[in-house]
Amino acid sequence: MKMAAPTACKAASLGCNNKPAFPELDFRSGARVEELNKLIQEFTKHDQREYDDQRALEIHTAKDFIFSMLGMVQKLDQKLPVANEYLLLSGGVREGVVDLDLDELNVYARGTDYDMDFTLLVPALKLHDRNQPVTLDMRHSALCHSWLSLRLFDEGTISKWKDCCTIVDHINGATNYFFSPTKVADWFYDSISVVLSEIQKKPQRGMPKVEKVEKNGTIISIILGVGSSRMLYDIVPVVSFKGWPAVAQSWLMENHFWDGKITEEEVISGFYLVPACSYKGKKDNEWRLSFARSEVQLKKCISSSLMQAYQACKAIIIKLLSRPKAISPYHLRSMMLWACDRLPANYLAQEDYAAHFLLGLIDDLQHCLVNKMCPNYFIPQCNMLEHLSEETVMLHARKLSSVRSDPAEHLRTAIEHVKAANRLTLELQRRGSTTSIPSPQSDGGDPNQPDDRLAKKLQQLVTENPGKSISVFINPDDVTRPHFRIDDKFF
């Protein structure tokens, strides 16, 4: 019995509970895992900015302006559905919130061009009355893509949208109208330009300043100035479906990490066609399947430590792998979802494993590049890297190898970039107006006294739902009463 104590002490010196006495190290780089965790936490702190009441009110004012503008677009020629459902995503198209890999995107930088960015999916057409799997015309397209015939719609819809279609005449004399993503985007940009021109002829007190309106391929980018904030909205015309595409039906038969956490009905409530074609597809006809609505639900099942690692990894690679264009943040998100299916849930739930997850995501990305293989999460038979050349994948794999050799240094660089963007934003705020900007719906009272209740409510929504996606239900005939759904909460 007397020997027990020394033995215990010796065990303590070697590390109890299987924990080594020396710091845990990353085998490849020699970096201390504890240091990597701290750097990821620091990055998260600077990347997820806290919004005060005034900033929350400015976000609300910009959102109101965008939705009012879309209501006016609908009234121009009645093309858009009268009662529409938009999906508002936190983060712009360049942040990979949707699978839109467009060559024509202009480069905007947070801090220099904008302070916050959003993506708004606006249905031009809706097919919401189907209970069976949706079958699309994929005969002319690559996997994950489709043409859309207006034969699925009524004569009134065909008549409205004929000018935004390509026409194919068949031998039997029948005419088929295919909804064209490029023509729809042209119509949308022209309509928005007309509406903004009308709005700016009669400026109202507190109305956002339209600093930039640009067409980037098939999306419309608008930067609004509200008070001391600049907000980038990437507006994407889409086709909205309820239900699930037949091409992704087999995916539902597999086991997934979200099983038992959310219902299948939540995951397969709907999907979109977004205006992006494959690398060999016909730009005027081909749309890409998007599962953004499902991804909003799946995000609820991903641990905060894995999400922190994903955001840090995205910040590292988004500039490093930007030229030649090959990898987008959406590829990284797909790899994260596959990792969630592959790895035990209790492992991914570990709060102090962010460093392990970051290193694993880098390894996964390098593996995908070397093997030129990144399956789409919802349609695994679609390889999203198939089109890349051997030269391009090896160049990016070598770049990633340098990150893997010194992840701490690349994290420090990412932290400095986000801190610099925040400093620039603060500096521009100091130079700008120091008075509060009232919402267009405010009663015109003292501009220095915004509605505290509204501001506090908005601040609560923003701070309690970082990175979450918001569905907005709005009637263009009554733009004063939007209804929010953040995941499964209504406001």
Coordinates of C-alpha atoms in Angstrom, one line a residue:
M1 CA 0.0 0.0 0.0
K2 CA 2.9 2.4 0.8
M3 CA 4.1 2.1 -2.9
A4 CA 0.8 3.2 -4.3
A5 CA 1.4 7.0 -3.7
P6 CA 4.7 7.2 -5.5
T7 CA 3.3 5.2 -8.4
A8 CA 0.3 7.6 -8.6
C9 CA 2.7 10.5 -8.6
K10 CA 4.8 9.0 -11.3
A11 CA 1.6 8.5 -13.4
A12 CA 0.7 12.2 -12.8
S13 CA 4.1 13.3 -14.0
L14 CA 3.5 11.3 -17.2
G15 CA 0.0 12.7 -17.6
C16 CA -3.3 11.4 -16.1
N17 CA -6.3 10.3 -18.1
N18 CA -4.1 9.5 -21.1
K19 CA -3.1 13.2 -21.4
P20 CA 0.6 13.6 -22.1
A21 CA 2.6 16.0 -19.9
F22 CA 4.1 17.7 -22.9
P23 CA 2.0 20.0 -25.2
E24 CA 0.0 18.3 -27.9
L25 CA 1.7 19.0 -31.2
D26 CA 0.6 18.8 -34.9
F27 CA 2.9 16.0 -36.3
R28 CA 3.2 17.7 -39.8
S29 CA 4.0 21.3 -38.8
G30 CA 5.2 21.0 -35.2
A31 CA 2.6 23.6 -34.2
R32 CA 1.2 23.5 -30.7
V33 CA -2.5 22.5 -30.9
E34 CA -3.3 24.8 -28.0
E35 CA -1.8 27.8 -29.9
L36 CA -3.8 26.9 -33.0
N37 CA -7.0 26.8 -30.9
K38 CA -6.2 30.2 -29.5
L39 CA -5.6 31.7 -32.9
I40 CA -8.8 30.3 -34.3
Q41 CA -10.7 31.8 -31.3
E42 CA -9.0 35.2 -32.0
F43 CA -10.0 35.0 -35.6
T44 CA -13.6 34.2 -34.7
K45 CA -13.7 37.1 -32.3
H46 CA -12.7 39.6 -35.0
D47 CA -14.6 37.9 -37.8
Q48 CA -17.9 37.9 -35.9
R49 CA -18.4 41.5 -35.1
E50 CA -20.9 42.7 -32.5
Y51 CA -23.5 45.1 -33.7
D52 CA -24.8 48.0 -31.6
D53 CA -28.3 49.3 -31.8
Q54 CA -27.5 51.9 -34.5
R55 CA -25.9 49.3 -36.7
A56 CA -28.9 46.9 -36.2
L57 CA -31.2 49.7 -37.2
E58 CA -29.2 50.4 -40.3
I59 CA -29.3 46.7 -41.3
H60 CA -33.1 46.9 -41.0
T61 CA -33.3 50.1 -43.0
A62 CA -31.3 48.6 -45.9
K63 CA -33.4 45.4 -45.9
D64 CA -36.6 47.4 -46.0
F65 CA -35.3 49.3 -49.0
I66 CA -34.3 46.2 -50.9
F67 CA -37.7 44.5 -50.3
S68 CA -39.6 47.7 -51.2
M69 CA -37.5 47.9 -54.4
L70 CA -38.4 44.3 -55.3
G71 CA -42.1 45.0 -54.7
M72 CA -41.8 47.8 -57.2
V73 CA -40.0 45.5 -59.7
Q74 CA -43.0 43.1 -59.4
K75 CA -45.4 46.0 -60.2
L76 CA -43.5 47.0 -63.4
D77 CA -44.7 44.2 -65.5
Q78 CA -46.2 41.6 -63.1
K79 CA -43.5 39.0 -64.0
L80 CA -42.5 38.2 -60.5
P81 CA -44.9 36.2 -58.3
V82 CA -47.3 38.5 -56.4
A83 CA -46.7 36.8 -53.0
N84 CA -43.1 35.7 -53.1
E85 CA -40.8 34.0 -50.7
Y86 CA -37.2 35.1 -50.6
L87 CA -34.3 33.3 -49.0
L88 CA -31.9 35.8 -47.3
L89 CA -28.4 34.4 -46.6
S90 CA -25.7 36.0 -44.4
G91 CA -22.7 36.4 -46.6
G92 CA -22.3 37.3 -50.3
V93 CA -22.0 35.1 -53.3
R94 CA -18.2 35.5 -53.1
E95 CA -18.3 33.9 -49.7
G96 CA -19.7 30.7 -51.2
V97 CA -23.1 30.7 -49.5
V98 CA -24.5 29.4 -52.7
D99 CA -23.0 27.2 -55.4
L100 CA -22.5 30.0 -58.0
D101 CA -19.0 29.8 -59.4
L102 CA -19.2 32.8 -61.9
D103 CA -16.2 34.0 -63.9
E104 CA -17.7 37.5 -64.2
L105 CA -17.8 38.4 -60.5
N106 CA -16.1 41.7 -59.7
V107 CA -13.8 41.7 -56.7
Y108 CA -15.2 43.5 -53.7
A109 CA -13.4 43.6 -50.3
R110 CA -14.9 43.9 -46.9
G111 CA -13.6 47.1 -45.2
T112 CA -12.8 48.7 -48.6
D113 CA -16.1 48.3 -50.5
Y114 CA -18.6 47.1 -47.9
D115 CA -19.0 46.3 -44.2
M116 CA -21.6 43.5 -44.4
D117 CA -22.7 41.3 -47.2
F118 CA -25.9 39.3 -47.9
T119 CA -27.2 37.0 -50.7
L120 CA -30.9 37.2 -51.6
L121 CA -32.5 34.5 -53.7
V122 CA -35.5 35.9 -55.5
P123 CA -37.8 33.4 -57.2
A124 CA -38.8 34.5 -60.7
L125 CA -40.9 31.3 -61.1
K126 CA -42.3 29.0 -58.5
L127 CA -43.4 25.3 -58.7
H128 CA -44.9 24.7 -55.3
D129 CA -47.8 22.3 -56.0
R130 CA -46.0 19.0 -56.4
N131 CA -45.9 16.1 -53.9
Q132 CA -43.9 13.7 -56.0
P133 CA -40.2 14.0 -56.8
V134 CA -39.5 16.7 -59.3
T135 CA -38.2 15.5 -62.7
L136 CA -36.2 18.0 -64.6
D137 CA -35.0 18.0 -68.2
M138 CA -31.3 17.0 -67.8
R139 CA -30.8 15.5 -71.3
H140 CA -28.8 18.4 -72.5
S141 CA -26.9 19.1 -69.3
A142 CA -24.0 18.0 -67.1
L143 CA -24.9 16.5 -63.7
C144 CA -26.2 19.0 -61.2
H145 CA -27.6 21.1 -64.0
S146 CA -30.8 21.3 -66.0
W147 CA -32.7 23.1 -68.7
L148 CA -36.2 24.3 -67.7
S149 CA -39.1 24.1 -70.2
L150 CA -42.0 26.4 -69.6
R151 CA -44.3 23.6 -70.6
L152 CA -44.4 22.8 -66.8
F153 CA -46.3 26.1 -66.4
D154 CA -49.7 27.6 -67.5
E155 CA -50.3 29.7 -70.6
G156 CA -50.3 32.9 -68.6
T157 CA -46.8 32.3 -67.3
I158 CA -45.5 31.3 -70.7
S159 CA -47.0 34.5 -72.2
K160 CA -45.3 36.7 -69.5
W161 CA -41.9 35.1 -69.8
K162 CA -41.6 34.4 -73.6
D163 CA -39.1 37.2 -74.0
C164 CA -36.8 35.6 -71.4
C165 CA -36.7 32.2 -73.2
T166 CA -34.8 30.5 -75.9
I167 CA -37.1 28.9 -78.5
V168 CA -36.6 25.4 -79.8
D169 CA -38.9 24.3 -82.7
H170 CA -39.5 20.5 -83.0
I171 CA -40.0 18.5 -86.2
N172 CA -43.7 18.0 -85.3
G173 CA -44.2 21.8 -85.4
A174 CA -44.4 22.2 -81.6
T175 CA -42.5 25.1 -80.0
N176 CA -40.7 24.7 -76.7
Y177 CA -39.7 27.7 -74.6
F178 CA -36.7 27.2 -72.4
F179 CA -36.3 29.6 -69.5
S180 CA -33.0 31.4 -70.0
P181 CA -30.8 32.3 -67.0
T182 CA -28.9 35.0 -68.9
K183 CA -32.1 36.6 -70.3
V184 CA -33.8 36.5 -66.9
A185 CA -30.7 38.2 -65.3
D186 CA -30.7 40.8 -68.1
W187 CA -34.4 41.5 -67.5
F188 CA -33.9 41.6 -63.7
Y189 CA -31.0 44.1 -63.9
D190 CA -32.9 46.4 -66.3
S191 CA -36.0 46.3 -64.1
I192 CA -34.0 47.1 -60.9
S193 CA -32.2 49.9 -62.7
V194 CA -35.6 51.4 -63.8
V195 CA -37.0 51.2 -60.3
L196 CA -33.9 52.6 -58.6
S197 CA -33.9 55.5 -61.1
E198 CA -37.5 56.3 -60.1
I199 CA -36.8 56.0 -56.4
Q200 CA -33.9 58.4 -56.6
K201 CA -36.0 61.0 -58.3
K202 CA -38.0 61.3 -55.1
P203 CA -35.6 60.8 -52.3
Q204 CA -37.0 60.4 -48.8
R205 CA -35.5 61.3 -45.5
G206 CA -33.5 58.4 -44.1
M207 CA -33.4 56.5 -47.4
P208 CA -30.3 54.5 -48.1
K209 CA -27.8 55.9 -50.6
V210 CA -27.3 53.5 -53.6
E211 CA -23.5 53.5 -53.9
K212 CA -23.2 50.9 -56.6
V213 CA -25.4 48.8 -58.9
E214 CA -23.6 46.2 -61.1
K215 CA -24.5 43.1 -63.0
N216 CA -21.9 40.4 -62.3
G217 CA -22.7 37.7 -64.8
T218 CA -26.2 36.5 -63.8
I219 CA -26.3 38.2 -60.3
I220 CA -27.0 41.9 -59.5
S221 CA -24.8 43.4 -56.8
I222 CA -26.0 46.5 -55.0
I223 CA -24.0 48.4 -52.3
L224 CA -26.1 50.6 -50.1
G225 CA -24.9 53.3 -47.7
V226 CA -27.1 53.7 -44.6
G227 CA -25.7 56.0 -41.9
S228 CA -22.2 54.8 -41.3
S229 CA -22.7 51.3 -42.8
R230 CA -22.2 49.9 -46.3
M231 CA -24.1 46.8 -47.2
L232 CA -23.6 44.6 -50.2
Y233 CA -26.6 42.7 -51.5
D234 CA -26.0 40.0 -54.1
I235 CA -29.5 39.5 -55.6
V236 CA -29.9 36.2 -57.5
P237 CA -32.9 35.4 -59.7
V238 CA -33.9 31.7 -59.2
V239 CA -36.6 29.1 -59.9
S240 CA -38.1 27.8 -56.6
F241 CA -39.4 24.3 -56.1
K242 CA -41.2 22.6 -53.2
G243 CA -40.2 18.9 -52.8
W244 CA -37.1 17.2 -53.9
P245 CA -35.4 16.5 -57.3
A246 CA -35.6 12.9 -58.6
V247 CA -31.9 13.0 -59.4
A248 CA -31.0 13.4 -55.7
Q249 CA -33.6 10.8 -54.5
S250 CA -31.0 8.1 -53.7
W251 CA -29.1 10.5 -51.3
L252 CA -32.1 10.2 -49.0
M253 CA -31.6 6.5 -48.7
E254 CA -28.2 6.9 -47.1
N255 CA -27.4 7.4 -43.4
H256 CA -26.4 11.0 -42.5
F257 CA -25.1 13.0 -39.6
W258 CA -28.4 14.9 -39.3
D259 CA -30.5 11.8 -38.8
G260 CA -32.6 12.1 -35.6
K261 CA -31.6 15.8 -35.1
I262 CA -33.9 17.3 -37.7
T263 CA -36.6 15.7 -39.7
E264 CA -36.4 14.6 -43.4
E265 CA -39.3 16.9 -44.1
E266 CA -37.2 19.9 -43.0
V267 CA -34.2 18.8 -45.1
I268 CA -36.2 18.2 -48.3
S269 CA -38.7 21.1 -48.1
G270 CA -37.5 22.6 -51.4
F271 CA -34.7 23.4 -53.8
Y272 CA -33.7 26.0 -56.4
L273 CA -32.4 26.3 -59.9
V274 CA -29.8 29.1 -59.8
P275 CA -28.4 30.9 -62.9
A276 CA -25.1 29.2 -63.5
C277 CA -24.1 26.7 -66.2
S278 CA -21.5 23.9 -66.2
Y279 CA -18.1 24.4 -67.8
K280 CA -19.2 22.9 -71.1
G281 CA -22.9 23.9 -70.9
K282 CA -24.9 26.4 -72.9
K283 CA -25.0 29.6 -70.8
D284 CA -28.3 30.7 -72.3
N285 CA -30.2 27.6 -71.2
E286 CA -28.5 25.8 -68.3
W287 CA -29.3 26.3 -64.7
R288 CA -27.6 24.7 -61.6
L289 CA -29.4 22.8 -58.9
S290 CA -29.0 24.5 -55.5
F291 CA -29.9 23.0 -52.1
A292 CA -29.4 26.3 -50.2
R293 CA -32.7 25.8 -48.3
S294 CA -31.5 22.3 -47.1
E295 CA -28.1 23.6 -46.2
V296 CA -29.7 26.2 -43.8
Q297 CA -31.3 23.2 -42.0
L298 CA -28.1 21.1 -41.9
K299 CA -26.1 24.0 -40.5
K300 CA -28.1 23.7 -37.3
C301 CA -26.5 20.2 -36.7
I302 CA -22.9 21.3 -37.1
S303 CA -20.9 22.0 -33.9
S304 CA -19.7 25.5 -33.2
S305 CA -16.0 24.4 -33.1
L306 CA -16.2 22.8 -36.5
M307 CA -17.9 25.9 -37.9
Q308 CA -15.1 28.1 -36.4
A309 CA -12.5 25.9 -38.1
Y310 CA -14.4 26.1 -41.4
Q311 CA -14.6 29.9 -41.3
A312 CA -10.9 30.2 -40.5
C313 CA -10.0 27.7 -43.2
K314 CA -12.2 29.6 -45.7
A315 CA -10.4 32.9 -44.8
I316 CA -7.0 31.2 -45.4
I317 CA -7.8 29.6 -48.8
I318 CA -10.1 32.2 -50.4
K319 CA -7.2 34.4 -51.5
L320 CA -4.5 31.8 -51.6
L321 CA -6.3 29.7 -54.1
S322 CA -8.0 32.4 -56.1
R323 CA -5.8 32.3 -59.1
P324 CA -6.2 30.3 -61.3
K325 CA -9.8 29.9 -60.3
A326 CA -10.4 26.4 -59.2
I327 CA -11.6 26.1 -55.5
S328 CA -14.5 28.1 -54.1
P329 CA -15.7 28.2 -50.5
Y330 CA -18.6 26.1 -51.6
H331 CA -16.2 23.2 -52.3
L332 CA -14.9 23.5 -48.7
R333 CA -18.4 23.5 -47.3
S334 CA -19.2 20.3 -49.2
M335 CA -16.1 18.7 -47.8
M336 CA -17.2 19.7 -44.3
L337 CA -20.6 18.1 -44.8
W338 CA -19.0 14.9 -46.0
A339 CA -16.7 15.0 -42.9
C340 CA -19.8 15.2 -40.7
D341 CA -21.2 12.0 -42.3
R342 CA -17.8 10.3 -42.0
L343 CA -16.8 11.1 -38.4
P344 CA -18.4 10.3 -35.0
A345 CA -20.8 13.0 -33.7
N346 CA -19.2 13.0 -30.2
Y347 CA -15.8 13.6 -31.8
L348 CA -17.1 16.6 -33.9
A349 CA -18.8 18.0 -30.8
Q350 CA -15.5 18.5 -28.9
E351 CA -15.3 22.2 -28.0
D352 CA -11.5 22.3 -27.9
Y353 CA -10.9 20.4 -31.2
A354 CA -11.1 23.4 -33.6
A355 CA -7.4 23.1 -34.4
H356 CA -7.8 19.4 -35.3
F357 CA -10.8 20.2 -37.5
L358 CA -8.9 23.0 -39.3
L359 CA -6.0 20.7 -40.0
G360 CA -8.4 18.0 -41.2
L361 CA -10.2 20.4 -43.6
I362 CA -6.9 21.4 -45.1
D363 CA -5.9 17.7 -45.5
D364 CA -9.3 16.9 -47.0
L365 CA -9.0 19.8 -49.5
Q366 CA -5.5 18.7 -50.5
H367 CA -6.7 15.1 -50.9
C368 CA -9.6 16.3 -53.2
L369 CA -7.2 18.3 -55.3
V370 CA -4.6 15.6 -55.8
N371 CA -7.3 13.1 -56.7
K372 CA -9.3 15.7 -58.7
M373 CA -12.4 14.5 -56.9
C374 CA -15.0 16.5 -54.8
P375 CA -18.5 14.9 -54.9
N376 CA -21.5 17.2 -54.5
Y377 CA -23.0 16.4 -51.1
F378 CA -26.5 16.0 -52.4
I379 CA -25.7 14.4 -55.8
P380 CA -22.5 12.4 -55.1
Q381 CA -22.2 11.2 -58.7
C382 CA -21.4 14.9 -59.6
N383 CA -17.7 15.5 -59.3
M384 CA -17.2 19.3 -58.8
L385 CA -13.5 19.2 -59.7
E386 CA -13.7 17.0 -62.8
H387 CA -13.1 19.9 -65.2
L388 CA -9.8 21.0 -63.7
S389 CA -6.5 20.5 -65.4
E390 CA -3.7 18.4 -63.8
E391 CA -1.5 21.5 -63.8
T392 CA -4.1 23.6 -61.9
V393 CA -4.8 21.0 -59.2
M394 CA -1.1 20.3 -58.5
L395 CA -0.4 24.1 -58.3
H396 CA -3.1 24.5 -55.6
A397 CA -2.1 21.3 -53.8
R398 CA 1.4 22.7 -53.5
K399 CA 0.0 26.0 -52.1
L400 CA -2.0 24.0 -49.6
S401 CA 1.1 22.1 -48.6
S402 CA 2.7 25.4 -47.6
V403 CA -0.3 26.1 -45.4
R404 CA -0.1 22.7 -43.8
S405 CA 3.5 23.2 -43.0
D406 CA 2.9 26.4 -41.0
P407 CA -0.8 26.7 -40.2
A408 CA -0.1 29.1 -37.3
E409 CA 1.5 31.7 -39.6
H410 CA -1.4 31.5 -42.1
L411 CA -3.9 32.0 -39.3
R412 CA -2.0 35.0 -38.0
T413 CA -2.2 36.5 -41.6
A414 CA -6.0 35.8 -41.7
I415 CA -6.4 37.5 -38.3
E416 CA -4.4 40.6 -39.5
H417 CA -6.6 40.8 -42.7
V418 CA -9.9 40.8 -40.8
K419 CA -8.5 43.2 -38.2
A420 CA -7.4 45.6 -41.0
A421 CA -10.9 45.3 -42.6
N422 CA -12.5 46.2 -39.3
R423 CA -10.1 49.1 -38.7
L424 CA -10.9 50.5 -42.2
T425 CA -14.7 50.2 -41.5
L426 CA -14.3 52.1 -38.2
E427 CA -12.2 54.8 -39.8
L428 CA -14.8 55.3 -42.6
Q429 CA -17.5 55.4 -39.9
R430 CA -15.6 58.1 -38.1
R431 CA -15.3 60.1 -41.3
G432 CA -19.0 59.7 -42.1
S433 CA -22.1 61.0 -40.5
T434 CA -22.2 61.0 -36.7
T435 CA -26.0 61.2 -36.6
S436 CA -28.4 58.3 -36.5
I437 CA -30.3 57.6 -39.7
P438 CA -34.0 56.8 -39.1
S439 CA -35.7 54.0 -40.9
P440 CA -37.9 55.0 -43.9
Q441 CA -40.8 53.7 -41.8
S442 CA -40.0 56.0 -38.8
D443 CA -42.3 58.8 -37.9
G444 CA -39.7 61.5 -38.7
G445 CA -39.0 62.4 -35.1
D446 CA -35.6 63.3 -33.6
P447 CA -33.1 61.5 -35.9
N448 CA -30.8 61.1 -32.9
Q449 CA -33.4 59.0 -31.0
P450 CA -34.2 55.8 -33.1
D451 CA -36.9 53.5 -31.8
D452 CA -35.0 51.7 -29.0
R453 CA -37.5 48.7 -28.9
L454 CA -37.0 48.1 -32.6
A455 CA -33.2 48.5 -32.4
K456 CA -33.0 46.1 -29.4
K457 CA -35.1 43.5 -31.1
L458 CA -33.0 43.7 -34.3
Q459 CA -29.8 43.5 -32.3
Q460 CA -31.1 40.4 -30.6
L461 CA -31.9 38.8 -33.9
V462 CA -28.5 39.6 -35.4
T463 CA -26.4 38.6 -32.3
E464 CA -28.4 35.4 -31.5
N465 CA -28.3 34.1 -35.1
P466 CA -24.7 34.7 -36.4
G467 CA -24.3 33.2 -39.9
K468 CA -27.9 31.9 -40.0
S469 CA -30.1 32.2 -43.0
I470 CA -33.4 34.1 -42.9
S471 CA -36.5 33.4 -44.9
V472 CA -38.6 36.5 -45.6
F473 CA -42.3 36.4 -46.6
I474 CA -43.4 39.6 -48.1
N475 CA -46.4 40.8 -50.1
P476 CA -45.3 43.5 -52.7
D477 CA -48.6 45.3 -52.2
D478 CA -47.8 45.7 -48.5
V479 CA -44.1 46.1 -48.1
T480 CA -44.4 47.6 -44.6
R481 CA -45.0 44.2 -43.0
P482 CA -42.3 41.7 -43.7
H483 CA -42.3 38.4 -41.8
F484 CA -39.0 36.8 -40.9
R485 CA -38.2 33.1 -40.3
I486 CA -34.7 32.5 -38.9
D487 CA -34.4 28.7 -39.2
D488 CA -37.6 27.6 -37.4
K489 CA -38.3 30.8 -35.5
F490 CA -40.9 33.4 -36.7
F491 CA -40.8 37.1 -36.1

